[in-house]
mmCIF file of C-alpha atoms and ligand atoms in Angstrom:
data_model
loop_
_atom_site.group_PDB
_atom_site.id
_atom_site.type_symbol
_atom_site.label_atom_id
_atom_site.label_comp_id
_atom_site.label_asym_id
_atom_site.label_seq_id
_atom_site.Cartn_x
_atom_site.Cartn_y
_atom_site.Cartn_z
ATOM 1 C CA UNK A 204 11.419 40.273 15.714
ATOM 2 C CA UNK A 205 8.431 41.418 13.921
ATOM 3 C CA UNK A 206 6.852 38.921 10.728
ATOM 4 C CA UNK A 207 5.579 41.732 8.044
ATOM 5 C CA UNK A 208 2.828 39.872 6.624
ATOM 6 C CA UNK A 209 -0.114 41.263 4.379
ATOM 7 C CA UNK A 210 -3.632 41.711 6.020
ATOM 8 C CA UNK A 211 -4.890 40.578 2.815
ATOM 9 C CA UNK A 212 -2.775 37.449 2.370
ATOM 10 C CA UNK A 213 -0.977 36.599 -1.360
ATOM 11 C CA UNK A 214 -2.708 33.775 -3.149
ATOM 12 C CA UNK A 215 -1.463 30.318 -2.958
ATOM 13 C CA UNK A 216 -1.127 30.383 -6.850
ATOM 14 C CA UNK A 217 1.966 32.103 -7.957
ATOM 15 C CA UNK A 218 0.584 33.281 -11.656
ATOM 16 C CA UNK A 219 -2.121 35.243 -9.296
ATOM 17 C CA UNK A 220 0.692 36.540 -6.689
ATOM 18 C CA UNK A 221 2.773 37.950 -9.816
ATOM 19 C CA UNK A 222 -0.202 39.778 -11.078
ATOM 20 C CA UNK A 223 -1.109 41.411 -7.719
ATOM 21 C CA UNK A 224 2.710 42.318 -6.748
ATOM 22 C CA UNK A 225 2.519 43.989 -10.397
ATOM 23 C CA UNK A 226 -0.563 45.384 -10.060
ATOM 24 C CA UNK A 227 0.540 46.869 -6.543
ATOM 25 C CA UNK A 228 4.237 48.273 -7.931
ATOM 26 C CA UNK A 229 2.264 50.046 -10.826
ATOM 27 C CA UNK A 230 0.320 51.883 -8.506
ATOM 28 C CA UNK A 231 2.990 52.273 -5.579
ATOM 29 C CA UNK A 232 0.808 50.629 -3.798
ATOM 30 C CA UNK A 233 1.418 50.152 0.137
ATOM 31 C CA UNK A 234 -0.360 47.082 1.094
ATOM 32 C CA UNK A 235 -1.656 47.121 4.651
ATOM 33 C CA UNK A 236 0.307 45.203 7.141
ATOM 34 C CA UNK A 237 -1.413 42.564 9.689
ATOM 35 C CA UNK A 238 -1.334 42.888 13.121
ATOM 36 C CA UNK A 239 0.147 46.067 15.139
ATOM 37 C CA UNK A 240 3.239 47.253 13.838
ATOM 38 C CA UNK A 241 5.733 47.700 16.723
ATOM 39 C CA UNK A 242 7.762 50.715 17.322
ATOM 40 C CA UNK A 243 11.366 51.111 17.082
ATOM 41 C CA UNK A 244 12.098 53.645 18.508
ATOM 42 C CA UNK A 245 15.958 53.250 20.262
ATOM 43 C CA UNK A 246 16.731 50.427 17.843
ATOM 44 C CA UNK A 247 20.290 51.248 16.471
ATOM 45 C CA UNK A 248 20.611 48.194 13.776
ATOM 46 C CA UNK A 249 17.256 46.992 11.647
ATOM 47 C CA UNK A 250 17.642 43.608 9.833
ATOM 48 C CA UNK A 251 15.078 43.599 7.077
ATOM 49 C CA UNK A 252 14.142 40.552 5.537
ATOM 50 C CA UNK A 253 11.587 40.283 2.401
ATOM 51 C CA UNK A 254 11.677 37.097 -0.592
ATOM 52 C CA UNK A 255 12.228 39.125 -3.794
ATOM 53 C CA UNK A 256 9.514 40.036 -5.954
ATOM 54 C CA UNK A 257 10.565 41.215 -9.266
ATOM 55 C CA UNK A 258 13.594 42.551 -8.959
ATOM 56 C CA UNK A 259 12.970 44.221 -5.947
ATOM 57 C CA UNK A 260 11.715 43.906 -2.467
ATOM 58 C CA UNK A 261 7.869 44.076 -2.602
ATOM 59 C CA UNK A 262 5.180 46.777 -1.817
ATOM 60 C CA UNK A 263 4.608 45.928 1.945
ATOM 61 C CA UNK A 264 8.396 46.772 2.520
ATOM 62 C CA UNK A 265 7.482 50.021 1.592
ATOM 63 C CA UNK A 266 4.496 50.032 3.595
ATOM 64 C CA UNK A 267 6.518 49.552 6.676
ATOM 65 C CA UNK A 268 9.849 51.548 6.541
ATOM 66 C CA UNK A 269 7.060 54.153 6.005
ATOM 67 C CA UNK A 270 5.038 52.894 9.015
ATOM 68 C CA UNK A 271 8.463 52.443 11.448
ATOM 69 C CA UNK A 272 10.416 55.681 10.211
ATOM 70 C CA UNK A 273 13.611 54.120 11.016
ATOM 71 C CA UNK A 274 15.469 57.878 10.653
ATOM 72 C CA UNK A 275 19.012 57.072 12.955
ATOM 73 C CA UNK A 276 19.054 53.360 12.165
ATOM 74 C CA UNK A 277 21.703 51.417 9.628
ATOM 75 C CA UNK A 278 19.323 49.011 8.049
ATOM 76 C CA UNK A 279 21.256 45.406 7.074
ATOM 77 C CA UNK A 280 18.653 44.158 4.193
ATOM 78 C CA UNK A 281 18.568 40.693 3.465
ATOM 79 C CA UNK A 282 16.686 38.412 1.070
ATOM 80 C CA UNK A 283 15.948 35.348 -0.761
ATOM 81 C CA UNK A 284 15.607 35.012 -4.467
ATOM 82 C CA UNK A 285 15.292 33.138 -7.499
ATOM 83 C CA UNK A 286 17.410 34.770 -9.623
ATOM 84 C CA UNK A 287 18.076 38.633 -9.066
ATOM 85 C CA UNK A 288 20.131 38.442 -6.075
ATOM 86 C CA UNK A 289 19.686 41.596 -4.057
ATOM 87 C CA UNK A 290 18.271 43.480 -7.222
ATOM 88 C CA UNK A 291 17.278 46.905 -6.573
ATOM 89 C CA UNK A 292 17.046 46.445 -3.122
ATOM 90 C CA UNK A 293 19.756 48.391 -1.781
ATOM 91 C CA UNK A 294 18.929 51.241 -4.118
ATOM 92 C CA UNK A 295 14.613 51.124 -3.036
ATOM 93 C CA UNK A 296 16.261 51.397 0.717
ATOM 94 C CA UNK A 297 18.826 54.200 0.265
ATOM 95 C CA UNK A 298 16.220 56.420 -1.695
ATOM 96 C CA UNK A 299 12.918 55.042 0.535
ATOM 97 C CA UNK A 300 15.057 55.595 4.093
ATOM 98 C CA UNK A 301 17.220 58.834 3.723
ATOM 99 C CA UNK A 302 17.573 58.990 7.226
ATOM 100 C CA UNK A 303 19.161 55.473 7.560
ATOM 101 C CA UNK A 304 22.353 54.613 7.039
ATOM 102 C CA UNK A 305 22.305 51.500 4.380
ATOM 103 C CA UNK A 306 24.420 48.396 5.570
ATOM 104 C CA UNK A 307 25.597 45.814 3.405
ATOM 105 C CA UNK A 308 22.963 43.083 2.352
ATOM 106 C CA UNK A 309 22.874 39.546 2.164
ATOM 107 C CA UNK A 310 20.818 37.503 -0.683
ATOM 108 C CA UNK A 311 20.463 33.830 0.196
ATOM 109 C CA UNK A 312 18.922 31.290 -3.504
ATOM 110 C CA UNK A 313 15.479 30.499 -2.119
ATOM 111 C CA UNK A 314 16.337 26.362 -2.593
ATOM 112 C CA UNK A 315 19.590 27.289 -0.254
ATOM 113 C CA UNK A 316 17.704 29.353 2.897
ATOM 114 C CA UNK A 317 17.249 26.118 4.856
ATOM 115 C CA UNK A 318 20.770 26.032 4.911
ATOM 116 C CA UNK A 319 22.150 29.171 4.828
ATOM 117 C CA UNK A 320 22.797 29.017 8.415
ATOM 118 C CA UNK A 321 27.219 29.513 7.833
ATOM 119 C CA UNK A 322 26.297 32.151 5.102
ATOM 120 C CA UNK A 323 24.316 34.042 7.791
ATOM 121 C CA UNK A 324 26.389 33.544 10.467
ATOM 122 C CA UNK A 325 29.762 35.422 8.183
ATOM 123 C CA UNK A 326 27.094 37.973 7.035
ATOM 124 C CA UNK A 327 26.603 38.792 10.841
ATOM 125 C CA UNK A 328 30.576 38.856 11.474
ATOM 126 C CA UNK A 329 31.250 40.598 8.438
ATOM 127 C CA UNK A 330 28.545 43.852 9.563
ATOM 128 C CA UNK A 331 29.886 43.638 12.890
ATOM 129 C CA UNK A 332 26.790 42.551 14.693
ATOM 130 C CA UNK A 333 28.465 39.086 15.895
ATOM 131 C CA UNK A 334 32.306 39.024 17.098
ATOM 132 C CA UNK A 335 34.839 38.133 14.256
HETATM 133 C C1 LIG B 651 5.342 37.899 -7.268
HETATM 134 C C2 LIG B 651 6.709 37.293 -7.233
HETATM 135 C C3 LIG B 651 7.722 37.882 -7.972
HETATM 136 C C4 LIG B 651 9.024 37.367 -7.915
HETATM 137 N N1 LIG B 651 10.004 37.975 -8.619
HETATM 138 C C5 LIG B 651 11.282 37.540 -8.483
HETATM 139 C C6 LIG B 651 12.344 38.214 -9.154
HETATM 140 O O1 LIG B 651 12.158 39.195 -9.879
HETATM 141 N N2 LIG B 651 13.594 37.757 -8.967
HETATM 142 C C7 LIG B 651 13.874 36.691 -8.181
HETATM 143 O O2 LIG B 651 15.022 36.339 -8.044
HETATM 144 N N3 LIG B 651 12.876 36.020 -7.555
HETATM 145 C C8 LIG B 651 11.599 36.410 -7.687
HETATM 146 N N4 LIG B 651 10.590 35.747 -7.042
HETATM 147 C C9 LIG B 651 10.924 34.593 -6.231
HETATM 148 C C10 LIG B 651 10.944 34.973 -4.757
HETATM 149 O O3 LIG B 651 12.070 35.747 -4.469
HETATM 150 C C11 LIG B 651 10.876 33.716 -3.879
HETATM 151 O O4 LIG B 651 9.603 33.167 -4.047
HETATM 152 C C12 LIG B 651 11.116 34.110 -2.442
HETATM 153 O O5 LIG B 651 12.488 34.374 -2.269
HETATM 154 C C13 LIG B 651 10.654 33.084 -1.412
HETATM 155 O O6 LIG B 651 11.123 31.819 -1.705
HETATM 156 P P1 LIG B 651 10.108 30.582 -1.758
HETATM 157 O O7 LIG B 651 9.283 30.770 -2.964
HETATM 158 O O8 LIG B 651 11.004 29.387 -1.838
HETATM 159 O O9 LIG B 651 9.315 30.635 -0.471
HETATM 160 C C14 LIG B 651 9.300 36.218 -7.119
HETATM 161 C C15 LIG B 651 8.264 35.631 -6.407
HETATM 162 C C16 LIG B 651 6.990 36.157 -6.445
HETATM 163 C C17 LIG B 651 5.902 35.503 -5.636
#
């Protein structure tokens, strides 16, 4: 497991987070990434996890499919959210990863992820990555 975090961390204030993530979509930004990004290379299945940021999943995600090349993977995305669901996620991936095959996704209310334990568990049976 890998925790993609910025090496310039968001603000604490969310008025000054939605200005940056703006700010960084308008100029397809790729925010840098902390720490070393690890290779995976002879990973089959990627599960990859972001919160929502307008509509879709933010600049960093961009920043490390980019990084990873996962070319021969089926990437599961999942995500929490406020409203949007999944948004445009499934499209960004498809168009961003055209070398990966693009799994069905799971988008968990952010008030519900403590929780979502049973919803994640079916997700997993359901894309064959636990036994039915
Ligand atoms: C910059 C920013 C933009 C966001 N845009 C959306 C959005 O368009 N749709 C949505 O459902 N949630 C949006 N959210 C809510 C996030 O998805 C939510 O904060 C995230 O899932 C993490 O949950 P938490 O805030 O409870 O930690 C946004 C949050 C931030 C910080």
């Amino acid at each position: 497991m890998f925790r993609i975090e910025a090496e310039d961390p968001y603000p604490d204030i969310y008025e000054a987070t939605v200005a940056r993530n703006v700010a960084e979509q308008n100029s397809e930004a790729r925010p840098a990434i902390k720490g070393v990004i690890p290779s995976i290379e002879g990973y089959q299945t990627v599960l990859l996890g972001c919160g929502i940021s307008n509509v879709e999943p933010p600049m960093i995600m961009r920043t490390f499919v980019e990084s990873v090349d996962p070319s021969g993977t089926t990437i599961f995305p999942f995500v929490t959210y406020a409203v949007s669901g999944l948004g445009r996620t499934i499209d960004d991936y498809i168009r961003l990863c055209p070398g990966s095959t693009i799994g069905d996704g799971l988008a968990i209310h952010r008030e519900e992820a403590a929780d979502a334990e049973a919803e994640v568990d079916t997700w997993l049976r359901t894309i064959g990555l636990l036994p039915p």
